[in-house]
Tab-separated table of C-alpha atoms in Angstrom:
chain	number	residue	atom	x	y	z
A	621	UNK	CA	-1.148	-10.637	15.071
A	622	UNK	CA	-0.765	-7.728	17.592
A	623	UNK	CA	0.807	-4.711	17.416
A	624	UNK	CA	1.745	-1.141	19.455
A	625	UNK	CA	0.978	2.176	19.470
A	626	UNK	CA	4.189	3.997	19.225
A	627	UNK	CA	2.570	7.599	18.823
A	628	UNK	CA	-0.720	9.336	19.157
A	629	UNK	CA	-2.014	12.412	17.610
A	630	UNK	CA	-5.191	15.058	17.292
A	631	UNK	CA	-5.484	18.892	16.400
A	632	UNK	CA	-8.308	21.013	16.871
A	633	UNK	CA	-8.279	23.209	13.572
A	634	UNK	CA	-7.726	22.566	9.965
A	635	UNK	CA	-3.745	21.428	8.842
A	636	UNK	CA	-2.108	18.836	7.393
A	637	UNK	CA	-0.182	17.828	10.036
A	638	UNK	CA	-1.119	16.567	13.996
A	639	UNK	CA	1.129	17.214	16.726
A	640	UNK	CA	1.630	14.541	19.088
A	641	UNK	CA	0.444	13.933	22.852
A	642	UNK	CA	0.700	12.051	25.435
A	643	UNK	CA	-2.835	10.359	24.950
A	644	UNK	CA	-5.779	10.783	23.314
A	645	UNK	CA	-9.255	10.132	24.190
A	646	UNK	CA	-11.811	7.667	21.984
A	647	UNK	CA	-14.858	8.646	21.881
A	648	UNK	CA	-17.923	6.075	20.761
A	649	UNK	CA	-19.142	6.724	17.535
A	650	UNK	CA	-17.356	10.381	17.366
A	651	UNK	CA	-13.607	9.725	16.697
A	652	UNK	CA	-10.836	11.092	18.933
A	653	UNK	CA	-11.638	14.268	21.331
A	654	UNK	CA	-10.798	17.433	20.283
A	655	UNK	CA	-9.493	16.920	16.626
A	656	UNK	CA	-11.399	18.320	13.537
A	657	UNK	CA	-12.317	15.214	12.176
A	658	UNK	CA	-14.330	13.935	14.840
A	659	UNK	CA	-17.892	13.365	14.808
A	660	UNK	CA	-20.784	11.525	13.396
A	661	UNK	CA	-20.993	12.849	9.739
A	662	UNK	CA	-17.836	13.247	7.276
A	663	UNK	CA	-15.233	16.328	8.553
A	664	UNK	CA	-12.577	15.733	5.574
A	665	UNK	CA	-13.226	19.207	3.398
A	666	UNK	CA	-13.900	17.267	0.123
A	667	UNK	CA	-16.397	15.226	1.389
A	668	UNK	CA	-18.085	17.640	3.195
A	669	UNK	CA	-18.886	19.274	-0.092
A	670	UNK	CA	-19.828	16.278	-1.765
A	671	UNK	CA	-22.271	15.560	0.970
A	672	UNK	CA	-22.550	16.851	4.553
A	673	UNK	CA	-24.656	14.477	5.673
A	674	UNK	CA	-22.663	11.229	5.038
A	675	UNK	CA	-21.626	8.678	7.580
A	676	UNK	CA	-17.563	9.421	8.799
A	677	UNK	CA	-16.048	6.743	8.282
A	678	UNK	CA	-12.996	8.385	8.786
A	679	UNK	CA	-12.885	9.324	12.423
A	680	UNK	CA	-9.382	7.502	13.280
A	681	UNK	CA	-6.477	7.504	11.075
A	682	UNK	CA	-3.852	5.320	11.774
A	683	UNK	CA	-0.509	4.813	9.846
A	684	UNK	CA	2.140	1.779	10.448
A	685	UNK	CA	5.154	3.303	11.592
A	686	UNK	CA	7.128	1.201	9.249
A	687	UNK	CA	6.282	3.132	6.079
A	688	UNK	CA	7.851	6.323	7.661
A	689	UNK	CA	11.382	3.657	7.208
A	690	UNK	CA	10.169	2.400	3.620
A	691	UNK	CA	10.058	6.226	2.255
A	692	UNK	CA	13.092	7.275	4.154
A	693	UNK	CA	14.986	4.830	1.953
A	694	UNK	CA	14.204	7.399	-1.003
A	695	UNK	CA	15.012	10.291	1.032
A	696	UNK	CA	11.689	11.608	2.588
A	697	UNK	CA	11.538	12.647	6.278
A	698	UNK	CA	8.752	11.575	7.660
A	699	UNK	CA	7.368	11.328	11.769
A	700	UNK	CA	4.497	10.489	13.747
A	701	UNK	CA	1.336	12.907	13.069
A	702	UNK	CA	3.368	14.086	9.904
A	703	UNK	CA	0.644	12.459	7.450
A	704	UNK	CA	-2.035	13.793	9.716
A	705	UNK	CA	-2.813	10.388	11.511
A	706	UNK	CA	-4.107	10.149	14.956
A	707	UNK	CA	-1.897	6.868	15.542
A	708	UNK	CA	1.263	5.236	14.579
A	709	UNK	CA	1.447	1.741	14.819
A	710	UNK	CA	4.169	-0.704	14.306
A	711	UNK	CA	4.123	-4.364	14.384
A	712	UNK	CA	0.466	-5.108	12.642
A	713	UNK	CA	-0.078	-5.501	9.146
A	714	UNK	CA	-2.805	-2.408	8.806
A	715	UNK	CA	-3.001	-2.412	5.028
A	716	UNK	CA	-3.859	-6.501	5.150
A	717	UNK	CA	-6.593	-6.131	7.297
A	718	UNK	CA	-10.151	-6.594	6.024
A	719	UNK	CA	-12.654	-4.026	6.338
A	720	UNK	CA	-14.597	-5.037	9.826
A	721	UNK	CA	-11.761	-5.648	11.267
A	722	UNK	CA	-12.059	-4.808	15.214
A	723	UNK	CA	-8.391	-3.619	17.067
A	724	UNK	CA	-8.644	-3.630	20.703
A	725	UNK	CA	-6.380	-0.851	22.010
A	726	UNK	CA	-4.826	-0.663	25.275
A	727	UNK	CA	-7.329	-0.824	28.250
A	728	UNK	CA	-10.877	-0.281	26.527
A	729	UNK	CA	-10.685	1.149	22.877
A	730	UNK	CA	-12.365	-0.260	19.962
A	731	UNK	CA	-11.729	1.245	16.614
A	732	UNK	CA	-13.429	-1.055	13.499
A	733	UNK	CA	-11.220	-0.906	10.091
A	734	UNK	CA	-13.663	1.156	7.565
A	735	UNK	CA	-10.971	1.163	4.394
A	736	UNK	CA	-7.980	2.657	3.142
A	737	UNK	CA	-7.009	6.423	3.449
A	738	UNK	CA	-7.307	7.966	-0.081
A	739	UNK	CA	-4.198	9.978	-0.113
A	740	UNK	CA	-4.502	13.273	-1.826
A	741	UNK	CA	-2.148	16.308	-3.339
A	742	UNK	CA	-1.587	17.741	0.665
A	743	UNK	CA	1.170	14.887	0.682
A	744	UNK	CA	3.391	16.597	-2.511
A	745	UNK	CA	2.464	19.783	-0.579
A	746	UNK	CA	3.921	18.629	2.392
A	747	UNK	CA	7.323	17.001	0.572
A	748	UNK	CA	7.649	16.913	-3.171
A	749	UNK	CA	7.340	13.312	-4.846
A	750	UNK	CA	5.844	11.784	-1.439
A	751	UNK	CA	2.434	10.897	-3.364
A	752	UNK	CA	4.341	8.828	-5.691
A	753	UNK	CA	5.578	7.086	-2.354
A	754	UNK	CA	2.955	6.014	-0.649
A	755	UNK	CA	0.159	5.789	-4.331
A	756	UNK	CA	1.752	3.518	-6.775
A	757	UNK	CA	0.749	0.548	-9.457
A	758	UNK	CA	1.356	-3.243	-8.494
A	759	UNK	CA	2.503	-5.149	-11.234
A	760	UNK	CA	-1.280	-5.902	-12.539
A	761	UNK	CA	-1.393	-2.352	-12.902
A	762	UNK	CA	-4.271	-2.111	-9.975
A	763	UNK	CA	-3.788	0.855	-7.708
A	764	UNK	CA	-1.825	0.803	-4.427
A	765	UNK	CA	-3.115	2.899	-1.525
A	766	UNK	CA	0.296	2.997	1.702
A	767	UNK	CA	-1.244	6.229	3.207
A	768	UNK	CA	-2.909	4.138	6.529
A	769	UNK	CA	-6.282	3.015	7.130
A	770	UNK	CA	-9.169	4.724	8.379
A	771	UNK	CA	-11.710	3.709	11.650
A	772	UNK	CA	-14.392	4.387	13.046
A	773	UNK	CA	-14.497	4.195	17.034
A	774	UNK	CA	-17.157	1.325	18.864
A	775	UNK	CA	-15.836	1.884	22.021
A	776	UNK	CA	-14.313	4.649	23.457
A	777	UNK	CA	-11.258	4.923	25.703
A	778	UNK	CA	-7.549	6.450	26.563
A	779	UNK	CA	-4.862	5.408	24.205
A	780	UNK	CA	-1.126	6.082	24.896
A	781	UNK	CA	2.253	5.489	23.090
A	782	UNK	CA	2.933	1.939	24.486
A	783	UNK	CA	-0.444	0.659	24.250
A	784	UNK	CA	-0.647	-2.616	23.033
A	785	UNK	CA	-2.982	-3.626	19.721
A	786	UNK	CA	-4.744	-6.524	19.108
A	787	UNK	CA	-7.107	-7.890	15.601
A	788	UNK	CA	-10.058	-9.532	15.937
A	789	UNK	CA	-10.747	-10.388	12.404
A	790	UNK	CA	-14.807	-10.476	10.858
A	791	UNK	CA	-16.375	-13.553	10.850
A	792	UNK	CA	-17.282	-14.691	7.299
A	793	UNK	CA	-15.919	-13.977	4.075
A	794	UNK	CA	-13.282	-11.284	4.458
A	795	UNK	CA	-13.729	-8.104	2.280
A	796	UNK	CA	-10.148	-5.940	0.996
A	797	UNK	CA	-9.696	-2.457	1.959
A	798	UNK	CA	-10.944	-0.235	-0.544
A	799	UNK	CA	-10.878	4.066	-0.461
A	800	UNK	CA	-13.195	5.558	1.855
């Protein structure tokens, strides 16, 4: 299964949102260059107060372009860096991957699938009712998480809309995405 990038995104303070550029630069172990949540312990407010010394696991959030479709169908407008990912995807399955999961992006990035986003109450902030979207109940009851996934980077590199994606799954037994 591969995939493309069809937008990438960063910010340098605080806000729910990430403008888009033309690229953005991996960096090993840190996250993308420049944006708030890079670096080698959590950046995400509410974690940071649980514990500033914990691993970020966090440090690239990507969304599949095709939810941005799935909630426009109930009347939400929602683009690229909207959500406050750094990149957009469309054509891979993000929220079937298992954690471990390596994507090889473009020329030289690495990013290894950590777990699913948590979404939290910034979303109704942003548009009323959009939590409901993208958090729901299967029909088991279990909890649904649409909100992206979340990386960390093993090696660095430029990534551009266009870039291609490609899954290398773990070896082994394959563990779901869970909240991280």
């Amino acid at each position: 299964m591969s995939g493309r990038v069809t937008a990438v995104s960063s910010n340098g303070e605080y806000s729910f949102a990430k403008p888009n550029r033309d690229s953005v630069r991996l960096l090993a172990g840190l996250g993308v260059e420049g944006d708030v949540h890079a670096g080698v312990t959590v950046k995400h407010r509410s974690r940071v107060a649980q514990d500033p010394t914990q691993p970020n696991l966090r440090q690239v959030h990507l969304i599949h372009e095709e939810l941005f479709a799935e909630v426009g169908e109930e009347g939400f407008k929602v683009a690229p860096g909207d959500l406050g990912e750094n990149l957009t995807t469309r054509g891979i399955d993000l929220l079937g991957l298992p954690v471990g999961t390596l994507l090889r992006i473009g020329d030289s990035a690495v990013l290894e699938v950590t777990g699913l986003r948590n979404p939290c109450l910034q979303i109704d902030n942003f548009q009323d009712g959009l939590l409901k979207q993208v958090v729901g109940r299967d029909e088991a009851g279990n909890i649904v998480r649409k909100a992206g996934i979340m990386s960390i980077v093993r090696e660095g590199g430029v990534v551009r809309p266009g870039d291609t994606i490609e899954r290398e799954l773990p070896s082994g037994p394959h563990r779901p995405l869970d909240r991280v």
